[in-house]
XYZ file of C-alpha atoms in Angstrom:
697
model
C -0.087 20.232 25.676
C 2.062 23.284 25.023
C 3.370 24.506 21.669
C 6.907 23.278 20.952
C 9.708 24.848 18.954
C 11.089 23.002 15.921
C 14.307 21.965 17.675
C 12.346 20.288 20.497
C 10.354 17.953 18.245
C 11.025 14.354 17.196
C 8.805 12.650 14.611
C 9.325 8.909 14.982
C 7.518 6.081 13.178
C 7.213 2.578 14.644
C 7.773 -0.087 11.969
C 7.987 -3.870 12.022
C 6.268 -7.166 11.417
C 2.727 -7.768 12.670
C 2.786 -8.908 16.296
C 6.300 -7.571 16.991
C 4.971 -5.267 19.730
C 4.775 -1.779 18.171
C 1.475 -0.824 19.807
C 2.683 -2.055 23.205
C 5.836 0.057 22.834
C 3.788 3.147 21.931
C 1.643 2.458 24.997
C 4.701 2.034 27.225
C 6.259 5.293 25.963
C 3.027 7.151 26.764
C 2.946 5.524 30.202
C 6.551 6.251 31.268
C 6.188 9.893 30.155
C 2.969 10.224 32.223
C 0.750 10.591 29.167
C -1.518 7.883 30.630
C -1.993 6.610 34.182
C -2.084 2.883 33.417
C -0.859 0.669 30.635
C -3.449 -0.683 28.263
C -2.975 -3.919 26.323
C -3.809 -5.149 22.831
C -5.565 -8.215 24.248
C -7.793 -6.078 26.475
C -8.542 -3.665 23.606
C -7.782 -0.551 25.643
C -4.610 0.881 24.083
C -4.289 4.471 22.869
C -3.367 3.366 19.351
C -5.852 0.616 18.570
C -9.061 2.496 19.282
C -11.030 1.393 16.217
C -13.701 -1.274 16.713
C -12.113 -3.516 14.059
C -8.690 -3.203 15.710
C -10.112 -4.204 19.076
C -11.962 -7.147 17.549
C -9.018 -8.430 15.504
C -6.325 -7.504 18.061
C -3.951 -5.861 15.603
C -3.427 -2.384 14.163
C -5.232 -1.450 10.959
C -4.622 2.323 10.805
C -1.724 4.567 11.773
C -2.222 6.371 15.089
C -0.352 9.405 16.377
C 0.718 9.386 20.030
C 2.342 12.712 21.013
C 4.326 12.425 24.253
C 6.240 14.976 26.344
C 9.673 14.019 27.656
C 12.005 15.901 29.992
C 15.434 15.123 28.600
C 18.965 16.425 29.105
C 18.395 19.235 26.606
C 15.058 20.281 28.112
C 11.447 19.416 27.372
C 10.808 17.577 24.126
C 7.702 16.604 22.212
C 7.855 13.255 20.443
C 5.210 12.394 17.863
C 5.115 8.589 17.888
C 3.442 7.164 14.772
C 2.222 3.627 15.472
C 1.710 1.770 12.174
C 0.119 -1.575 11.211
C 2.438 -4.535 10.692
C 0.238 -6.596 8.394
C 1.059 -6.068 4.720
C -2.545 -5.463 3.625
C -2.346 -2.091 5.367
C 0.999 -0.991 3.922
C -0.601 2.230 2.644
C -0.989 3.377 6.251
C 2.699 2.659 6.848
C 3.791 4.545 3.721
C 1.736 7.580 4.739
C 3.338 7.605 8.197
C 6.856 7.216 6.787
C 6.261 10.292 4.605
C 5.655 12.351 7.771
C 8.412 10.841 9.957
C 11.993 11.976 10.419
C 13.288 8.702 11.902
C 12.136 5.148 12.594
C 12.136 2.523 15.318
C 12.131 -0.947 13.746
C 10.582 -3.262 16.324
C 11.836 -6.864 16.272
C 10.353 -9.646 18.372
C 13.297 -11.086 20.330
C 11.784 -14.548 20.225
C 10.675 -14.597 16.572
C 13.782 -12.839 15.205
C 13.940 -11.266 11.751
C 10.608 -11.573 9.929
C 9.472 -10.366 6.488
C 8.044 -7.218 8.092
C 11.481 -6.427 9.543
C 13.016 -6.543 6.070
C 10.183 -4.443 4.599
C 10.680 -1.858 7.359
C 14.400 -1.608 6.603
C 13.702 -1.243 2.875
C 11.235 1.579 3.580
C 13.860 3.372 5.677
C 16.436 2.925 2.924
C 14.073 4.216 0.239
C 13.237 7.310 2.318
C 16.718 7.861 3.858
C 15.252 7.595 7.380
C 17.611 7.275 10.351
C 16.628 4.157 12.266
C 17.246 1.969 15.285
C 16.197 -1.565 16.164
C 14.253 -2.125 19.365
C 14.212 -5.782 20.395
C 10.959 -6.500 22.233
C 9.930 -9.510 24.332
C 13.256 -9.624 26.170
C 11.324 -10.955 29.194
C 10.847 -14.223 27.250
C 13.636 -16.636 28.211
C 13.712 -17.931 24.617
C 14.648 -14.498 23.292
C 18.311 -14.675 22.159
C 19.654 -11.138 21.820
C 23.150 -12.168 20.744
C 21.887 -14.434 17.973
C 19.471 -11.747 16.816
C 22.274 -9.175 16.567
C 24.314 -11.623 14.448
C 21.272 -12.178 12.207
C 20.695 -8.428 11.895
C 24.343 -7.874 10.934
C 24.154 -10.661 8.352
C 20.915 -9.276 6.891
C 21.608 -5.533 7.033
C 25.392 -5.183 7.211
C 27.923 -3.611 9.546
C 25.772 -0.568 10.232
C 23.985 -2.628 12.900
C 25.475 -1.610 16.274
C 24.247 -2.942 19.640
C 24.145 -0.120 22.204
C 23.187 -2.587 24.927
C 23.774 -6.188 25.981
C 21.308 -8.056 28.226
C 21.914 -9.114 31.826
C 19.998 -12.268 32.777
C 19.724 -14.036 36.095
C 17.827 -17.300 36.585
C 16.623 -17.003 32.958
C 15.073 -13.602 33.702
C 15.846 -10.275 32.035
C 17.037 -8.135 34.942
C 19.176 -5.427 33.351
C 21.599 -4.460 30.613
C 25.100 -3.226 29.901
C 25.444 0.218 28.306
C 28.043 -0.387 25.572
C 28.617 3.343 24.985
C 29.306 4.129 28.643
C 30.661 0.655 29.557
C 28.388 0.467 32.590
C 26.032 -2.123 34.072
C 22.389 -1.260 34.793
C 19.917 -3.286 36.874
C 16.166 -2.678 36.707
C 14.649 -1.650 40.014
C 11.033 -0.664 39.545
C 9.740 -1.310 36.033
C 11.474 1.238 33.792
C 13.814 2.593 36.467
C 17.330 1.209 36.919
C 20.471 1.559 39.034
C 24.172 1.028 38.432
C 25.542 -2.511 38.881
C 28.734 -4.425 38.079
C 29.139 -5.877 34.576
C 28.772 -9.700 34.853
C 31.807 -11.772 33.782
C 29.817 -13.754 31.193
C 29.034 -10.514 29.316
C 32.679 -9.392 29.000
C 33.535 -11.388 25.865
C 30.540 -10.144 23.897
C 30.958 -6.637 25.315
C 34.528 -6.469 23.932
C 33.277 -7.413 20.440
C 30.380 -4.946 20.527
C 32.590 -2.163 21.916
C 35.259 -2.679 19.241
C 32.685 -2.503 16.456
C 31.247 0.667 17.963
C 34.635 2.356 18.281
C 35.543 1.466 14.696
C 32.368 3.125 13.497
C 33.160 6.196 15.624
C 36.727 6.361 14.268
C 35.511 6.294 10.687
C 33.374 9.409 11.212
C 36.343 11.819 10.987
C 40.078 11.886 10.176
C 40.820 13.339 13.609
C 39.107 10.471 15.439
C 40.699 7.937 13.076
C 44.164 9.210 14.021
C 43.263 9.045 17.688
C 41.972 5.486 17.263
C 45.161 4.264 15.563
C 47.254 5.999 18.210
C 45.524 3.828 20.804
C 43.971 6.788 22.611
C 40.643 6.420 24.376
C 37.629 8.327 23.074
C 35.659 10.374 25.572
C 31.955 9.598 26.037
C 31.173 13.010 24.493
C 33.257 12.206 21.391
C 31.568 8.829 21.043
C 28.072 10.301 21.403
C 28.746 13.144 18.935
C 30.137 10.726 16.341
C 27.260 8.307 16.863
C 24.700 11.070 16.429
C 26.322 12.101 13.147
C 26.397 8.498 11.898
C 22.840 7.687 12.986
C 21.516 10.822 11.259
C 23.475 9.876 8.116
C 21.971 6.345 8.214
C 25.450 4.842 8.630
C 24.700 3.301 12.042
C 21.530 1.582 13.228
C 21.655 1.201 17.030
C 20.139 -1.912 18.623
C 18.270 -1.439 21.925
C 16.156 -3.823 23.948
C 13.290 -3.985 26.387
C 10.032 -5.558 27.484
C 6.760 -3.826 26.691
C 4.511 -5.644 29.166
C 7.086 -5.218 31.978
C 7.816 -1.607 30.921
C 11.581 -2.166 30.849
C 14.087 -0.356 28.663
C 12.103 2.736 27.777
C 14.169 5.308 29.668
C 17.139 4.379 27.508
C 14.999 4.380 24.347
C 13.817 7.922 25.135
C 17.391 9.049 25.802
C 18.524 7.642 22.464
C 15.599 9.300 20.631
C 16.658 12.610 22.159
C 20.420 12.270 21.592
C 20.711 10.515 18.258
C 17.526 11.073 16.272
C 17.267 14.364 14.354
C 14.823 17.139 15.083
C 13.200 18.704 12.010
C 15.452 21.734 12.645
C 18.411 19.851 11.132
C 16.427 18.649 8.103
C 15.056 20.174 4.915
C 11.636 20.317 3.303
C 11.816 19.738 -0.453
C 9.068 20.665 -2.905
C 8.227 22.813 -5.921
C 7.419 26.523 -6.011
C 4.054 26.353 -7.790
C 4.287 29.983 -8.964
C 7.566 29.440 -10.852
C 7.854 25.663 -11.250
C 11.304 25.813 -9.678
C 12.711 23.322 -7.172
C 12.083 24.416 -3.570
C 14.378 23.518 -0.701
C 14.156 25.071 2.764
C 14.979 24.319 6.367
C 12.122 23.573 8.734
C 11.877 27.132 10.088
C 8.980 28.837 11.804
C 9.899 32.359 10.648
C 9.104 31.542 6.990
C 5.770 31.599 5.157
C 3.421 28.730 5.990
C 3.652 25.521 3.955
C 2.513 22.051 4.957
C 1.515 18.672 3.546
C -1.515 16.533 4.391
C -0.250 12.985 4.856
C -3.361 11.219 6.173
C -7.132 11.609 6.463
C -9.394 10.111 9.116
C -13.035 9.861 8.012
C -14.739 8.140 10.905
C -18.481 8.929 11.337
C -18.081 8.701 15.133
C -14.757 10.533 15.480
C -15.354 12.929 12.574
C -13.158 13.919 9.634
C -9.612 15.010 10.445
C -6.849 15.989 8.049
C -3.429 15.143 9.526
C -0.617 17.382 8.322
C 3.067 18.077 8.863
C 4.124 21.708 8.867
C 7.183 22.179 6.659
C 7.755 25.929 7.055
C 6.105 28.675 9.066
C 3.398 28.488 11.731
C -0.223 27.335 11.389
C -2.661 29.110 13.694
C -6.203 28.186 14.639
C -9.037 30.119 12.932
C -6.960 31.097 9.916
C -7.219 30.741 6.142
C -5.037 28.414 4.091
C -4.469 27.982 0.353
C -4.767 24.481 -1.090
C -2.062 24.457 -3.757
C -3.342 21.307 -5.516
C -6.939 22.552 -5.741
C -5.945 26.241 -6.194
C -8.550 27.240 -3.649
C -8.757 28.908 -0.239
C -10.031 27.001 2.776
C -10.910 27.983 6.318
C -9.151 26.367 9.283
C -11.155 26.264 12.502
C -9.741 24.705 15.611
C -6.296 23.127 15.563
C -5.638 19.781 17.252
C -3.113 17.229 18.255
C -4.573 13.734 18.039
C -3.575 11.284 20.779
C -5.099 8.115 19.410
C -8.751 9.136 18.990
C -8.586 11.987 21.500
C -8.270 15.502 20.011
C -6.224 17.974 22.083
C -6.820 21.599 21.128
C -3.780 23.866 20.579
C -3.601 27.535 19.487
C -0.851 26.978 16.900
C 1.754 24.542 15.644
C 5.250 25.339 14.457
C 7.431 24.098 11.649
C 8.244 20.390 11.856
C 5.263 19.519 14.053
C 2.381 17.160 13.278
C -1.225 18.135 13.954
C -4.780 17.864 12.672
C -7.597 20.062 11.381
C -11.229 18.993 11.462
C -13.784 19.218 8.648
C -11.755 20.609 5.757
C -14.069 20.665 2.729
C -11.756 20.293 -0.273
C -8.389 19.178 1.097
C -7.430 15.513 0.970
C -4.440 13.235 1.539
C -1.473 14.253 -0.591
C -2.507 17.908 -0.885
C -0.180 20.787 -0.002
C -1.301 23.882 1.865
C 0.404 27.262 2.117
C -0.223 31.000 1.981
C -1.626 32.140 -1.365
C 1.276 34.374 -2.374
C 3.903 31.660 -1.730
C 2.410 28.362 -2.967
C 4.661 25.358 -2.344
C 3.774 21.940 -3.715
C 5.039 18.856 -1.838
C 4.941 15.294 -3.077
C 2.204 13.254 -1.433
C 2.913 9.855 0.144
C 4.102 7.296 -2.421
C 1.630 4.444 -1.984
C 1.766 0.832 -3.124
C -0.411 -0.128 -6.082
C -3.360 -2.422 -5.255
C -3.474 -5.638 -7.333
C -6.006 -7.734 -5.393
C -9.472 -7.293 -6.868
C -13.009 -8.583 -6.343
C -16.438 -7.770 -7.700
C -18.758 -6.014 -5.259
C -22.405 -5.055 -4.971
C -24.751 -3.840 -2.276
C -26.500 -6.703 -0.502
C -29.759 -4.746 -0.754
C -30.459 -2.982 -4.054
C -31.997 -0.097 -2.141
C -28.587 0.541 -0.518
C -26.677 1.191 -3.759
C -26.537 4.973 -3.356
C -25.683 4.645 0.310
C -22.897 2.186 -0.538
C -21.447 4.552 -3.143
C -21.281 7.418 -0.636
C -19.816 5.201 2.110
C -17.124 3.799 -0.204
C -16.071 7.301 -1.202
C -15.553 8.170 2.466
C -13.591 4.966 2.998
C -11.368 5.833 0.032
C -10.728 9.283 1.502
C -9.263 7.453 4.492
C -7.520 4.584 2.696
C -5.882 5.652 -0.559
C -4.906 2.105 -1.558
C -8.561 1.220 -2.244
C -9.646 1.791 -5.843
C -13.007 1.342 -7.580
C -13.453 0.468 -11.237
C -16.614 0.143 -13.292
C -16.706 -2.836 -15.667
C -19.751 -2.221 -17.901
C -18.747 -5.027 -20.276
C -19.353 -7.642 -17.562
C -22.002 -5.581 -15.778
C -20.021 -5.513 -12.544
C -18.162 -3.131 -10.261
C -14.622 -3.993 -9.166
C -12.806 -3.014 -6.001
C -9.001 -3.149 -5.793
C -6.992 -3.385 -2.576
C -3.576 -4.532 -1.330
C -4.954 -7.807 0.022
C -7.990 -9.886 0.879
C -7.847 -9.037 4.585
C -8.060 -5.340 3.763
C -11.281 -6.031 1.834
C -12.699 -8.027 4.762
C -12.009 -5.106 7.113
C -13.582 -2.718 4.592
C -16.773 -4.785 4.436
C -16.952 -4.975 8.219
C -16.422 -1.209 8.610
C -19.089 -0.444 6.009
C -21.588 -2.446 8.041
C -20.519 -1.005 11.378
C -20.013 2.636 10.398
C -22.582 3.180 7.660
C -25.042 0.300 8.164
C -24.645 -0.938 4.605
C -23.767 -4.530 3.697
C -21.552 -5.348 0.749
C -21.158 -8.645 -1.112
C -17.626 -9.408 -2.320
C -17.487 -12.013 -5.093
C -15.183 -13.579 -7.628
C -15.252 -11.258 -10.656
C -16.216 -12.199 -14.186
C -13.229 -11.891 -16.466
C -13.108 -10.050 -19.778
C -13.046 -12.945 -22.224
C -13.343 -12.421 -25.976
C -14.845 -14.500 -28.787
C -13.451 -15.106 -32.267
C -13.453 -17.623 -35.137
C -10.893 -20.029 -36.609
C -12.363 -20.860 -40.055
C -13.493 -18.980 -43.150
C -17.171 -19.404 -44.039
C -19.550 -17.956 -46.620
C -23.190 -17.469 -45.608
C -26.387 -15.792 -46.690
C -28.489 -13.667 -44.397
C -31.963 -12.903 -45.618
C -34.505 -10.877 -43.661
C -38.000 -10.840 -45.138
C -41.109 -9.668 -43.335
C -44.537 -8.906 -44.811
C -47.007 -7.021 -42.681
C -49.645 -5.438 -44.941
C -48.404 -2.325 -46.711
C -44.646 -1.894 -46.832
C -42.706 -4.985 -45.711
C -39.062 -5.458 -44.750
C -36.530 -6.980 -47.116
C -32.742 -7.300 -46.862
C -30.529 -9.974 -48.385
C -26.740 -10.282 -48.027
C -24.155 -12.865 -48.970
C -21.056 -12.478 -46.817
C -17.727 -14.120 -46.122
C -16.318 -14.168 -42.591
C -12.719 -15.102 -41.824
C -10.284 -14.767 -38.884
C -8.021 -11.698 -38.954
C -6.016 -12.715 -35.844
C -5.893 -9.021 -34.920
C -7.420 -9.173 -31.459
C -7.037 -5.445 -30.888
C -9.848 -4.820 -33.389
C -13.371 -6.201 -33.321
C -13.760 -6.480 -37.089
C -12.792 -5.123 -40.468
C -15.434 -4.594 -43.140
C -15.094 -4.557 -46.936
C -17.525 -4.834 -49.837
C -16.957 -6.602 -53.146
C -20.440 -6.282 -54.646
C -20.746 -6.233 -58.442
C -23.593 -4.990 -60.570
C -25.478 -3.158 -57.822
C -26.889 -6.318 -56.212
C -26.865 -4.325 -52.965
C -27.121 -0.555 -53.432
C -24.233 1.481 -51.967
C -26.515 3.396 -49.640
C -27.114 0.134 -47.686
C -23.387 -0.617 -47.120
C -23.250 1.432 -43.867
C -26.306 -0.437 -42.574
C -24.621 -3.780 -43.252
C -21.488 -2.640 -41.395
C -23.630 -1.391 -38.501
C -25.217 -4.827 -38.253
C -21.728 -6.400 -37.975
C -20.578 -3.793 -35.417
C -23.587 -4.372 -33.150
C -23.245 -8.156 -33.467
C -19.620 -7.927 -32.279
C -20.678 -6.331 -28.988
C -22.124 -9.603 -27.717
C -20.914 -12.828 -29.292
C -23.122 -15.879 -29.959
C -20.848 -18.246 -28.010
C -20.999 -16.887 -24.459
C -22.078 -13.263 -24.781
C -18.544 -11.759 -24.731
C -17.349 -9.162 -27.278
C -16.131 -10.507 -30.620
C -12.669 -9.625 -31.962
C -10.465 -10.600 -34.886
C -13.090 -10.992 -37.647
C -12.852 -9.990 -41.315
C -16.300 -9.407 -42.887
C -16.714 -9.060 -46.683
C -20.016 -8.251 -48.345
C -20.005 -10.282 -51.614
C -23.543 -10.272 -52.959
C -27.207 -9.961 -52.097
C -30.488 -8.603 -53.384
C -32.914 -5.842 -52.604
C -36.543 -4.840 -53.120
C -37.217 -1.365 -54.545
C -40.072 -0.780 -52.051
C -39.553 -3.031 -49.027
C -35.773 -2.702 -48.550
C -34.513 -0.355 -45.811
C -31.398 0.310 -43.745
C -32.946 -1.527 -40.810
C -33.691 -4.588 -42.980
C -30.095 -4.798 -44.259
C -28.736 -4.252 -40.755
C -30.858 -7.163 -39.516
C -29.837 -9.354 -42.466
C -26.150 -8.686 -41.710
C -26.698 -9.612 -38.023
C -28.361 -12.893 -39.070
C -25.473 -13.680 -41.419
C -22.937 -12.897 -38.668
C -24.543 -15.214 -36.099
C -24.961 -18.050 -38.605
C -21.371 -17.747 -39.840
C -19.889 -17.414 -36.374
C -21.312 -20.726 -35.161
C -20.108 -22.483 -38.351
C -16.580 -21.018 -38.274
C -15.217 -22.992 -35.271
C -15.892 -20.299 -32.653
C -13.427 -20.070 -29.798
C -13.014 -18.213 -26.545
C -10.015 -15.965 -25.939
C -8.790 -15.370 -22.397
C -6.890 -12.294 -21.142
C -3.205 -12.927 -20.465
C -1.259 -10.948 -17.861
C 2.457 -10.259 -17.503
C 3.310 -11.045 -13.888
C 6.326 -9.796 -11.922
C 6.978 -11.623 -8.638
C 9.746 -10.485 -6.282
C 10.780 -13.093 -3.699
C 13.828 -14.137 -1.679
C 16.019 -16.710 -3.469
C 14.840 -19.543 -1.234
C 11.276 -19.344 -2.557
C 11.869 -19.239 -6.319
C 11.305 -23.000 -6.745
C 7.953 -22.848 -4.960
C 6.891 -19.809 -6.978
C 7.712 -21.372 -10.337
C 5.988 -24.635 -9.386
C 2.872 -22.732 -8.393
C 2.904 -20.675 -11.601
C 3.081 -23.848 -13.673
C -0.062 -25.093 -11.902
C -1.743 -21.817 -12.857
C -0.938 -22.422 -16.545
C 1.827 -19.841 -16.353
C 4.708 -19.553 -18.790
C 7.987 -18.562 -17.100
C 9.744 -15.836 -19.112
C 12.851 -15.525 -16.994
C 14.490 -14.694 -13.669
C 16.611 -11.709 -12.699
C 18.823 -11.581 -9.618
C 18.181 -8.488 -7.514
C 20.204 -7.142 -4.622
C 19.661 -8.319 -1.048
C 19.264 -11.943 -2.119
C 16.018 -11.520 -4.052
C 14.841 -12.738 -7.431
C 12.446 -11.189 -9.917
C 10.416 -13.945 -11.590
C 8.621 -12.891 -14.782
C 5.809 -14.954 -16.251
C 2.691 -14.791 -18.396
C -0.496 -16.464 -17.298
C -4.280 -16.167 -17.627
C -5.721 -13.239 -15.720
C -8.370 -15.509 -14.190
C -5.632 -17.495 -12.434
C -4.407 -14.372 -10.644
C -7.601 -14.111 -8.612
C -6.555 -13.731 -4.923
C -2.958 -14.586 -5.894
C -1.789 -12.261 -3.125
C -3.069 -14.629 -0.414
C -1.323 -17.671 -1.905
C 1.932 -15.770 -2.483
C 2.061 -14.696 1.142
C 1.328 -18.229 2.276
C 4.188 -19.599 0.161
C 6.718 -16.950 1.218
C 5.663 -16.131 4.763
C 4.773 -12.620 3.597
C 8.169 -11.963 1.971
C 6.911 -11.932 -1.636
C 5.351 -9.110 -3.634
C 3.884 -8.945 -7.123
C 2.453 -6.741 -9.839
C 0.850 -7.474 -13.195
C -0.525 -5.879 -16.325
C -2.601 -7.077 -19.273
C -0.648 -8.009 -22.428
C -2.920 -9.778 -24.940
C -5.616 -12.365 -25.616
C -4.925 -16.046 -26.286
C -7.122 -19.044 -27.091
C -8.549 -20.624 -23.952
C -8.243 -24.415 -23.519
C -11.345 -26.465 -24.340
C -12.267 -27.223 -20.729
C -12.051 -23.548 -19.802
C -14.158 -22.589 -22.825
C -16.832 -25.174 -21.952
C -16.974 -24.011 -18.336
C -17.283 -20.324 -19.260
C -19.991 -21.062 -21.859
C -21.974 -23.083 -19.302
C -21.654 -20.330 -16.689
C -22.869 -17.762 -19.217
C -25.891 -19.892 -20.089
C -26.816 -20.171 -16.409
C -26.502 -16.411 -15.959
C -28.753 -15.782 -18.959
C -31.329 -18.221 -17.628
C -31.261 -16.527 -14.224
């Protein structure tokens, strides 16, 4: 593949709900532009995009793939970098990385299924990143696909910016062609993607008039001159319409609606024409960052005659394919066998060969120019989110903004001998997937892994086995309970041991009471009169209390909220020692704790759930079952509600799966720890029993 100038590049991301047909569309675009000789299919596991073993097995995309295609358009030869993203929400990090590198988006909508939660999420991503977009309605070969109803639904959901550029022509319940609303011309498919002119059927006229009027209104609003012409009743030329549409699409004021059939390879000539005419090249955009040498805001056009700067938006760390860093060049030119400066790490790094990745196939190129997307193999220090440049002009770009993972499980190597191997493998997996996080939990002697969803963790476990031959066990985690007391008690702790020669003697009288301050383990005071316990043993007594609080007598969890007062005691001038008084204090603590109505405290989380209005009743009912306390609801824009609640952390385990089930994937959530509260009796009994079993084991 040749090297393309900035103005001849389009970076386009495919977005949409899982199963909408994104991978099939990427495959069809590669096929009609002669990038491949025959169409692969998701079911057969032979597409360019879904090359990973897990993707073939599960029959859906897990990672973002880049499919560069070459297209001979009206303005000459173009290179289009098609970024095929996963549709399932567990892999949203892959989508967010791709969006950070794209300049425009195709939102794929299944013509039969209509608007799905993934369609809405795709639109929201485009809005958040100011990405020009179009809708491509797939599955038009299905006779149950209603294009007109879908357009009405899109307009209702996303507003008047939705503009159909085509209307379908059907004969005998088959999709045979379309009407070009911009050019007011009929088109009939001949051989797959090819078409010829045909009359506009009478039954289309009514809907064509409505679609045309909406389109012309949008064109008129783009300038005062065109508005005057519109009110004067003058016809717009095709050139005027196309110029105004391009301006409006680039400004995110119009979202064209196109249609086609992936399996039948219909509608892709028009899609390619629209990508060329209405989607921006990087040449008309800006790269925005920070000049690391001055700290000042940096803003520059994507130009190849400037100093090199680029951002790494994704890493592939496959043991079979190798490690590749995928980057987008923001300014300048990157050449093979050159040196780059990693701005984040403040270190130089050597670039060897330079590649384009088509799925899992690397294509070597001598250089890549501003605005293009490529890959470098085996960088040692650079990772996703890093910026690269020349040393004397360091520019820092923001990395992809990724969703926070809130689904967590405990993990361990199935074989103890594999622990080191598992640690290394997980680090490589995290290089590739930045939404996976690891956290050590020494208190509960467990390791935690966080992800977006349960399915993501299942894929991770499967890949660990397949790629690195290490098996991982994913389990329900132990939660960070606390122990405390409810009553005030006074006890004596006496430690006396005779063993020939010096013995051990420590004697304390102490009072223990609840402080209700669960942020502190204990407070210690002494009220000893007359030197019953010498002052030099006070620190030893406190140390005995401190060590006792690390592991409570009830279930082995840390103790909090205890006031300890040393009242009295006795000592032996020869046998007393710091160790003896420390032990005596520990004995007093344990005795008092079990007498003072011990109780278990459970961690409470503040939960934020964002859902469409229609699901709020289901959400609140479910939260009540989880012992949640509803704090309030806030109306958000786009018909959504924010439900705030507090509930036990243990009842949030795998909440993501249940939330998606209740909302069809339209809900999202986040949480954070707020405090400890007394656990109900049945919960306390269950946790105590589980702890006993663990100790026995």
